[in-house]
Amino acid sequence: MKTVALALGAGGARGLAHIAVLEAIDELGIKPVAVSGSSIGAVIGAIYATGMTGKAIKRHVISMVRDRGELIRRLLGARAAPWSSFLRQPLGQNPVLLDGDRLCTAFLPEAVPDDFGKLDIPLVLVASDLFTREEILFTEGPLRPAIAASMAIPGLVRPVEHDGRVLVDGAAVDPLPFTQLADRADIVVAVDCSAGPRSGNSVPDPWDTVFATISLMGQTIVAEKLKSSEPDLLVRPHVTAFRMLEFLKASAIIRAGERIKTSVKKDLATLLAY
């Protein structure tokens, strides 16, 4: 039987739509031979690489956002600096800046191990070197620093210092890392959740402006990549209606992703048959 590899892209909360594709793959009885991920795709990809099913990941995500008070408590615990430091230096601290490692501790399932070598599926995570402007790939060693680096969205999650480098969001260099899976499988499936900003003529608020700009840059990078190389199956869930930080709408985002499950299963089954 043909082998399948899976690339999960950036997109913030919209990336929760990846889960529907995981469910489609599971329902076809397929186990990917490799997974790659960038930003939110790194988070979902790392969880999936443990061997957790798409349905189990969905249950975990929904349980995390069901209790808003508990969610806020976890987020406050994941802040990079206490409120006291902001009060001492109001212009030198970002009071909402989060620490990636603490986010992993607060929100990842217990099944996620501390090392790549303990995963059930080989995993490639993408981060960006802030100063050399290089793409950094993680395939072995400690897992959580790699996840934290890949999801270090500027202004929201603190950069990660690792092996003498300062690393930020993988989406800055490779928001849809399907090329990292070249020659690893017969079929490469890439899931792109970097939908553009919601339509409208009014000026968005500052955070929406920042994330819409990040999304725009990511879409530009992906468009350029697709000119020279394409995955065997490119999946784009219909998630334009959601903001990048609307994690409290996890259930709605997952449902939106499920609208494409049937077509994903059909298209992938066709590719496997040839």
Short mmCIF file of N, CA and C in Angstrom, two decimals, residues 2-121:
data_model
loop_
_atom_site.label_atom_id
_atom_site.label_comp_id
_atom_site.label_asym_id
_atom_site.label_seq_id
_atom_site.Cartn_x
_atom_site.Cartn_y
_atom_site.Cartn_z
N LYS A 2 0.41 2.29 -0.67
CA LYS A 2 1.16 3.54 -0.72
C LYS A 2 1.25 4.17 0.66
N THR A 3 2.36 4.88 0.88
CA THR A 3 2.54 5.55 2.17
C THR A 3 2.10 7.00 2.07
N VAL A 4 1.73 7.56 3.22
CA VAL A 4 1.21 8.93 3.29
C VAL A 4 1.99 9.71 4.34
N ALA A 5 2.34 10.95 4.02
CA ALA A 5 2.94 11.88 4.98
C ALA A 5 2.04 13.10 5.06
N LEU A 6 2.08 13.77 6.20
CA LEU A 6 1.11 14.85 6.48
C LEU A 6 1.81 16.12 6.93
N ALA A 7 1.52 17.24 6.26
CA ALA A 7 2.07 18.54 6.63
C ALA A 7 0.95 19.43 7.16
N LEU A 8 1.15 19.96 8.37
CA LEU A 8 0.13 20.79 9.02
C LEU A 8 0.66 22.21 9.14
N GLY A 9 -0.08 23.17 8.61
CA GLY A 9 0.41 24.54 8.52
C GLY A 9 -0.02 25.45 9.65
N ALA A 10 0.39 26.71 9.53
CA ALA A 10 0.10 27.74 10.51
C ALA A 10 -1.35 28.22 10.37
N GLY A 11 -1.75 29.14 11.30
CA GLY A 11 -3.09 29.68 11.20
C GLY A 11 -3.74 30.04 12.52
N GLY A 12 -2.99 29.93 13.62
CA GLY A 12 -3.59 30.25 14.92
C GLY A 12 -4.74 29.31 15.23
N ALA A 13 -5.81 29.86 15.81
CA ALA A 13 -6.96 29.04 16.18
C ALA A 13 -7.58 28.34 14.98
N ARG A 14 -7.42 28.94 13.81
CA ARG A 14 -7.96 28.30 12.60
C ARG A 14 -7.35 26.93 12.38
N GLY A 15 -6.13 26.75 12.90
CA GLY A 15 -5.44 25.48 12.73
C GLY A 15 -6.10 24.32 13.45
N LEU A 16 -7.07 24.60 14.31
CA LEU A 16 -7.82 23.52 14.95
C LEU A 16 -8.61 22.73 13.90
N ALA A 17 -8.81 23.32 12.72
CA ALA A 17 -9.47 22.60 11.63
C ALA A 17 -8.61 21.45 11.10
N HIS A 18 -7.32 21.43 11.46
CA HIS A 18 -6.47 20.28 11.11
C HIS A 18 -7.08 18.98 11.63
N ILE A 19 -7.75 19.08 12.75
CA ILE A 19 -8.25 17.88 13.43
C ILE A 19 -9.19 17.08 12.54
N ALA A 20 -10.00 17.77 11.73
CA ALA A 20 -10.93 17.07 10.84
C ALA A 20 -10.17 16.23 9.82
N VAL A 21 -9.04 16.73 9.36
CA VAL A 21 -8.24 15.98 8.39
C VAL A 21 -7.62 14.76 9.06
N LEU A 22 -7.20 14.92 10.31
CA LEU A 22 -6.67 13.77 11.05
C LEU A 22 -7.74 12.69 11.18
N GLU A 23 -8.96 13.11 11.47
CA GLU A 23 -10.05 12.15 11.59
C GLU A 23 -10.31 11.44 10.26
N ALA A 24 -10.23 12.18 9.16
CA ALA A 24 -10.43 11.57 7.84
C ALA A 24 -9.37 10.52 7.56
N ILE A 25 -8.12 10.84 7.91
CA ILE A 25 -7.02 9.88 7.71
C ILE A 25 -7.23 8.65 8.58
N ASP A 26 -7.62 8.86 9.82
CA ASP A 26 -7.87 7.74 10.73
C ASP A 26 -8.98 6.84 10.19
N GLU A 27 -10.04 7.46 9.68
CA GLU A 27 -11.19 6.69 9.21
C GLU A 27 -10.87 5.87 7.97
N LEU A 28 -9.83 6.26 7.25
CA LEU A 28 -9.36 5.48 6.10
C LEU A 28 -8.40 4.37 6.53
N GLY A 29 -8.09 4.33 7.82
CA GLY A 29 -7.19 3.31 8.32
C GLY A 29 -5.74 3.55 7.98
N ILE A 30 -5.37 4.82 7.79
CA ILE A 30 -4.02 5.18 7.39
C ILE A 30 -3.23 5.66 8.60
N LYS A 31 -1.99 5.23 8.68
CA LYS A 31 -1.05 5.77 9.66
C LYS A 31 0.06 6.47 8.89
N PRO A 32 0.16 7.80 8.98
CA PRO A 32 1.22 8.52 8.25
C PRO A 32 2.60 8.01 8.64
N VAL A 33 3.50 8.00 7.67
CA VAL A 33 4.88 7.59 7.95
C VAL A 33 5.72 8.77 8.43
N ALA A 34 5.21 9.98 8.29
CA ALA A 34 5.90 11.17 8.78
C ALA A 34 4.90 12.32 8.87
N VAL A 35 5.16 13.23 9.81
CA VAL A 35 4.33 14.42 10.00
C VAL A 35 5.26 15.62 10.13
N SER A 36 4.89 16.73 9.48
CA SER A 36 5.62 17.98 9.68
C SER A 36 4.63 19.04 10.15
N GLY A 37 5.13 20.05 10.86
CA GLY A 37 4.24 21.08 11.37
C GLY A 37 4.94 22.39 11.58
N SER A 38 4.18 23.46 11.43
CA SER A 38 4.69 24.81 11.65
C SER A 38 3.66 25.58 12.46
N SER A 39 4.10 26.25 13.55
CA SER A 39 3.24 27.05 14.40
C SER A 39 2.13 26.18 15.02
N ILE A 40 0.86 26.51 14.84
CA ILE A 40 -0.20 25.66 15.40
C ILE A 40 -0.13 24.25 14.82
N GLY A 41 0.36 24.16 13.58
CA GLY A 41 0.54 22.84 12.97
C GLY A 41 1.57 22.01 13.70
N ALA A 42 2.56 22.68 14.31
CA ALA A 42 3.56 21.97 15.12
C ALA A 42 2.91 21.39 16.37
N VAL A 43 2.00 22.13 16.96
CA VAL A 43 1.31 21.67 18.17
C VAL A 43 0.44 20.46 17.85
N ILE A 44 -0.43 20.61 16.85
CA ILE A 44 -1.32 19.51 16.48
C ILE A 44 -0.52 18.32 15.97
N GLY A 45 0.51 18.60 15.18
CA GLY A 45 1.33 17.52 14.63
C GLY A 45 2.05 16.74 15.70
N ALA A 46 2.57 17.43 16.71
CA ALA A 46 3.27 16.75 17.80
C ALA A 46 2.32 15.85 18.58
N ILE A 47 1.10 16.33 18.80
CA ILE A 47 0.12 15.51 19.53
C ILE A 47 -0.24 14.27 18.70
N TYR A 48 -0.47 14.47 17.41
CA TYR A 48 -0.85 13.36 16.53
C TYR A 48 0.28 12.34 16.42
N ALA A 49 1.52 12.82 16.43
CA ALA A 49 2.68 11.92 16.30
C ALA A 49 2.85 11.02 17.52
N THR A 50 2.14 11.31 18.61
CA THR A 50 2.19 10.41 19.77
C THR A 50 1.40 9.14 19.52
N GLY A 51 0.54 9.17 18.52
CA GLY A 51 -0.36 8.05 18.26
C GLY A 51 -1.79 8.32 18.66
N MET A 52 -2.05 9.50 19.25
CA MET A 52 -3.43 9.87 19.57
C MET A 52 -4.24 10.00 18.28
N THR A 53 -5.49 9.57 18.31
CA THR A 53 -6.35 9.70 17.15
C THR A 53 -6.88 11.12 17.01
N GLY A 54 -7.40 11.42 15.84
CA GLY A 54 -8.02 12.73 15.64
C GLY A 54 -9.17 12.96 16.60
N LYS A 55 -9.97 11.93 16.83
CA LYS A 55 -11.11 12.07 17.75
C LYS A 55 -10.63 12.36 19.17
N ALA A 56 -9.56 11.70 19.59
CA ALA A 56 -9.04 11.92 20.94
C ALA A 56 -8.48 13.34 21.07
N ILE A 57 -7.84 13.81 20.02
CA ILE A 57 -7.31 15.18 20.04
C ILE A 57 -8.47 16.18 20.11
N LYS A 58 -9.54 15.91 19.37
CA LYS A 58 -10.71 16.78 19.42
C LYS A 58 -11.29 16.84 20.81
N ARG A 59 -11.41 15.71 21.47
CA ARG A 59 -11.94 15.69 22.83
C ARG A 59 -11.04 16.49 23.77
N HIS A 60 -9.73 16.36 23.60
CA HIS A 60 -8.81 17.08 24.46
C HIS A 60 -8.95 18.59 24.27
N VAL A 61 -8.99 19.03 23.01
CA VAL A 61 -9.09 20.46 22.72
C VAL A 61 -10.39 21.04 23.29
N ILE A 62 -11.49 20.36 23.06
CA ILE A 62 -12.78 20.86 23.54
C ILE A 62 -12.80 20.91 25.06
N SER A 63 -12.18 19.92 25.71
CA SER A 63 -12.14 19.93 27.17
C SER A 63 -11.32 21.10 27.70
N MET A 64 -10.30 21.52 26.94
CA MET A 64 -9.45 22.63 27.37
C MET A 64 -10.19 23.97 27.35
N VAL A 65 -11.14 24.13 26.41
CA VAL A 65 -11.81 25.43 26.27
C VAL A 65 -13.21 25.44 26.87
N ARG A 66 -13.67 24.30 27.34
CA ARG A 66 -15.05 24.23 27.86
C ARG A 66 -15.24 25.12 29.09
N ASP A 67 -14.26 25.10 29.98
CA ASP A 67 -14.33 25.88 31.21
C ASP A 67 -13.51 27.15 31.01
N ARG A 68 -14.18 28.27 30.73
CA ARG A 68 -13.48 29.51 30.42
C ARG A 68 -12.62 29.97 31.59
N GLY A 69 -13.10 29.81 32.81
CA GLY A 69 -12.32 30.21 33.98
C GLY A 69 -11.03 29.43 34.09
N GLU A 70 -11.10 28.11 33.85
CA GLU A 70 -9.90 27.28 33.91
C GLU A 70 -8.94 27.63 32.78
N LEU A 71 -9.50 27.94 31.62
CA LEU A 71 -8.66 28.33 30.48
C LEU A 71 -7.88 29.60 30.81
N ILE A 72 -8.56 30.59 31.38
CA ILE A 72 -7.90 31.84 31.75
C ILE A 72 -6.83 31.59 32.81
N ARG A 73 -7.14 30.73 33.76
CA ARG A 73 -6.15 30.41 34.80
C ARG A 73 -4.89 29.81 34.18
N ARG A 74 -5.06 28.91 33.24
CA ARG A 74 -3.91 28.29 32.58
C ARG A 74 -3.11 29.33 31.79
N LEU A 75 -3.83 30.23 31.10
CA LEU A 75 -3.14 31.26 30.33
C LEU A 75 -2.35 32.21 31.24
N LEU A 76 -2.97 32.59 32.35
CA LEU A 76 -2.26 33.47 33.29
C LEU A 76 -1.01 32.78 33.83
N GLY A 77 -1.10 31.49 34.05
CA GLY A 77 0.06 30.75 34.53
C GLY A 77 1.15 30.60 33.49
N ALA A 78 0.79 30.81 32.23
CA ALA A 78 1.76 30.67 31.13
C ALA A 78 2.39 32.00 30.72
N ARG A 79 2.05 33.08 31.42
CA ARG A 79 2.64 34.37 31.06
C ARG A 79 4.16 34.34 31.27
N ALA A 80 4.86 35.07 30.40
CA ALA A 80 6.32 35.09 30.45
C ALA A 80 6.85 35.84 31.66
N ALA A 81 6.09 36.81 32.17
CA ALA A 81 6.53 37.60 33.32
C ALA A 81 5.32 37.93 34.19
N PRO A 82 5.50 38.05 35.51
CA PRO A 82 4.38 38.39 36.39
C PRO A 82 3.94 39.84 36.22
N TRP A 83 2.71 40.13 36.67
CA TRP A 83 2.19 41.49 36.57
C TRP A 83 3.09 42.49 37.30
N SER A 84 3.74 42.04 38.36
CA SER A 84 4.58 42.95 39.14
C SER A 84 5.70 43.54 38.30
N SER A 85 6.25 42.76 37.38
CA SER A 85 7.34 43.27 36.55
C SER A 85 6.81 44.33 35.58
N PHE A 86 5.57 44.15 35.12
CA PHE A 86 4.97 45.16 34.24
C PHE A 86 4.71 46.46 35.00
N LEU A 87 4.29 46.33 36.25
CA LEU A 87 4.03 47.52 37.05
C LEU A 87 5.32 48.28 37.34
N ARG A 88 6.42 47.55 37.50
CA ARG A 88 7.71 48.21 37.74
C ARG A 88 8.25 48.86 36.48
N GLN A 89 8.03 48.21 35.32
CA GLN A 89 8.53 48.73 34.05
C GLN A 89 7.41 48.68 33.01
N PRO A 90 6.44 49.59 33.11
CA PRO A 90 5.28 49.51 32.23
C PRO A 90 5.60 49.64 30.75
N LEU A 91 6.72 50.29 30.41
CA LEU A 91 7.07 50.44 29.01
C LEU A 91 8.09 49.40 28.56
N GLY A 92 8.55 48.57 29.49
CA GLY A 92 9.57 47.60 29.13
C GLY A 92 9.08 46.17 29.10
N GLN A 93 7.82 45.96 29.46
CA GLN A 93 7.28 44.60 29.52
C GLN A 93 5.98 44.52 28.73
N ASN A 94 5.75 43.37 28.13
CA ASN A 94 4.48 43.09 27.47
C ASN A 94 3.65 42.23 28.43
N PRO A 95 2.59 42.77 29.01
CA PRO A 95 1.85 42.04 30.05
C PRO A 95 1.13 40.80 29.55
N VAL A 96 0.93 40.68 28.24
CA VAL A 96 0.24 39.50 27.71
C VAL A 96 1.19 38.51 27.06
N LEU A 97 2.48 38.78 27.07
CA LEU A 97 3.44 37.87 26.45
C LEU A 97 3.44 36.53 27.17
N LEU A 98 3.36 35.45 26.39
CA LEU A 98 3.29 34.11 26.94
C LEU A 98 4.61 33.38 26.76
N ASP A 99 4.86 32.41 27.61
CA ASP A 99 6.05 31.57 27.54
C ASP A 99 5.66 30.25 26.88
N GLY A 100 6.34 29.90 25.78
CA GLY A 100 5.97 28.71 25.02
C GLY A 100 6.07 27.43 25.81
N ASP A 101 7.12 27.29 26.62
CA ASP A 101 7.28 26.07 27.40
C ASP A 101 6.15 25.94 28.43
N ARG A 102 5.77 27.05 29.04
CA ARG A 102 4.66 27.01 30.00
C ARG A 102 3.34 26.71 29.30
N LEU A 103 3.17 27.20 28.09
CA LEU A 103 1.97 26.88 27.32
C LEU A 103 1.90 25.37 27.06
N CYS A 104 3.04 24.79 26.71
CA CYS A 104 3.07 23.34 26.48
C CYS A 104 2.66 22.59 27.74
N THR A 105 3.21 23.01 28.87
CA THR A 105 2.88 22.36 30.14
C THR A 105 1.40 22.50 30.46
N ALA A 106 0.84 23.68 30.16
CA ALA A 106 -0.55 23.96 30.52
C ALA A 106 -1.57 23.27 29.62
N PHE A 107 -1.22 23.06 28.33
CA PHE A 107 -2.26 22.65 27.39
C PHE A 107 -2.01 21.35 26.65
N LEU A 108 -0.77 20.86 26.59
CA LEU A 108 -0.54 19.62 25.85
C LEU A 108 -1.06 18.42 26.63
N PRO A 109 -1.55 17.40 25.95
CA PRO A 109 -1.96 16.18 26.64
C PRO A 109 -0.77 15.51 27.32
N GLU A 110 -1.04 14.73 28.34
CA GLU A 110 0.02 14.02 29.04
C GLU A 110 0.75 13.03 28.14
N ALA A 111 0.09 12.59 27.07
CA ALA A 111 0.69 11.61 26.16
C ALA A 111 1.89 12.16 25.39
N VAL A 112 2.00 13.49 25.30
CA VAL A 112 3.12 14.09 24.55
C VAL A 112 4.40 13.90 25.36
N PRO A 113 5.40 13.19 24.79
CA PRO A 113 6.62 12.89 25.54
C PRO A 113 7.58 14.07 25.57
N ASP A 114 8.71 13.87 26.22
CA ASP A 114 9.70 14.94 26.33
C ASP A 114 10.76 14.88 25.25
N ASP A 115 10.70 13.86 24.36
CA ASP A 115 11.74 13.70 23.36
C ASP A 115 11.16 13.17 22.05
N PHE A 116 11.71 13.63 20.93
CA PHE A 116 11.26 13.17 19.61
C PHE A 116 11.33 11.65 19.50
N GLY A 117 12.37 11.07 20.10
CA GLY A 117 12.58 9.64 19.98
C GLY A 117 11.49 8.78 20.57
N LYS A 118 10.64 9.37 21.40
CA LYS A 118 9.56 8.61 22.05
C LYS A 118 8.24 8.73 21.29
N LEU A 119 8.24 9.43 20.16
CA LEU A 119 7.03 9.58 19.37
C LEU A 119 6.73 8.33 18.56
N ASP A 120 5.47 8.14 18.22
CA ASP A 120 5.04 6.98 17.45
C ASP A 120 5.24 7.19 15.95
N ILE A 121 5.25 8.45 15.52
CA ILE A 121 5.43 8.80 14.11
C ILE A 121 6.57 9.80 14.00
#
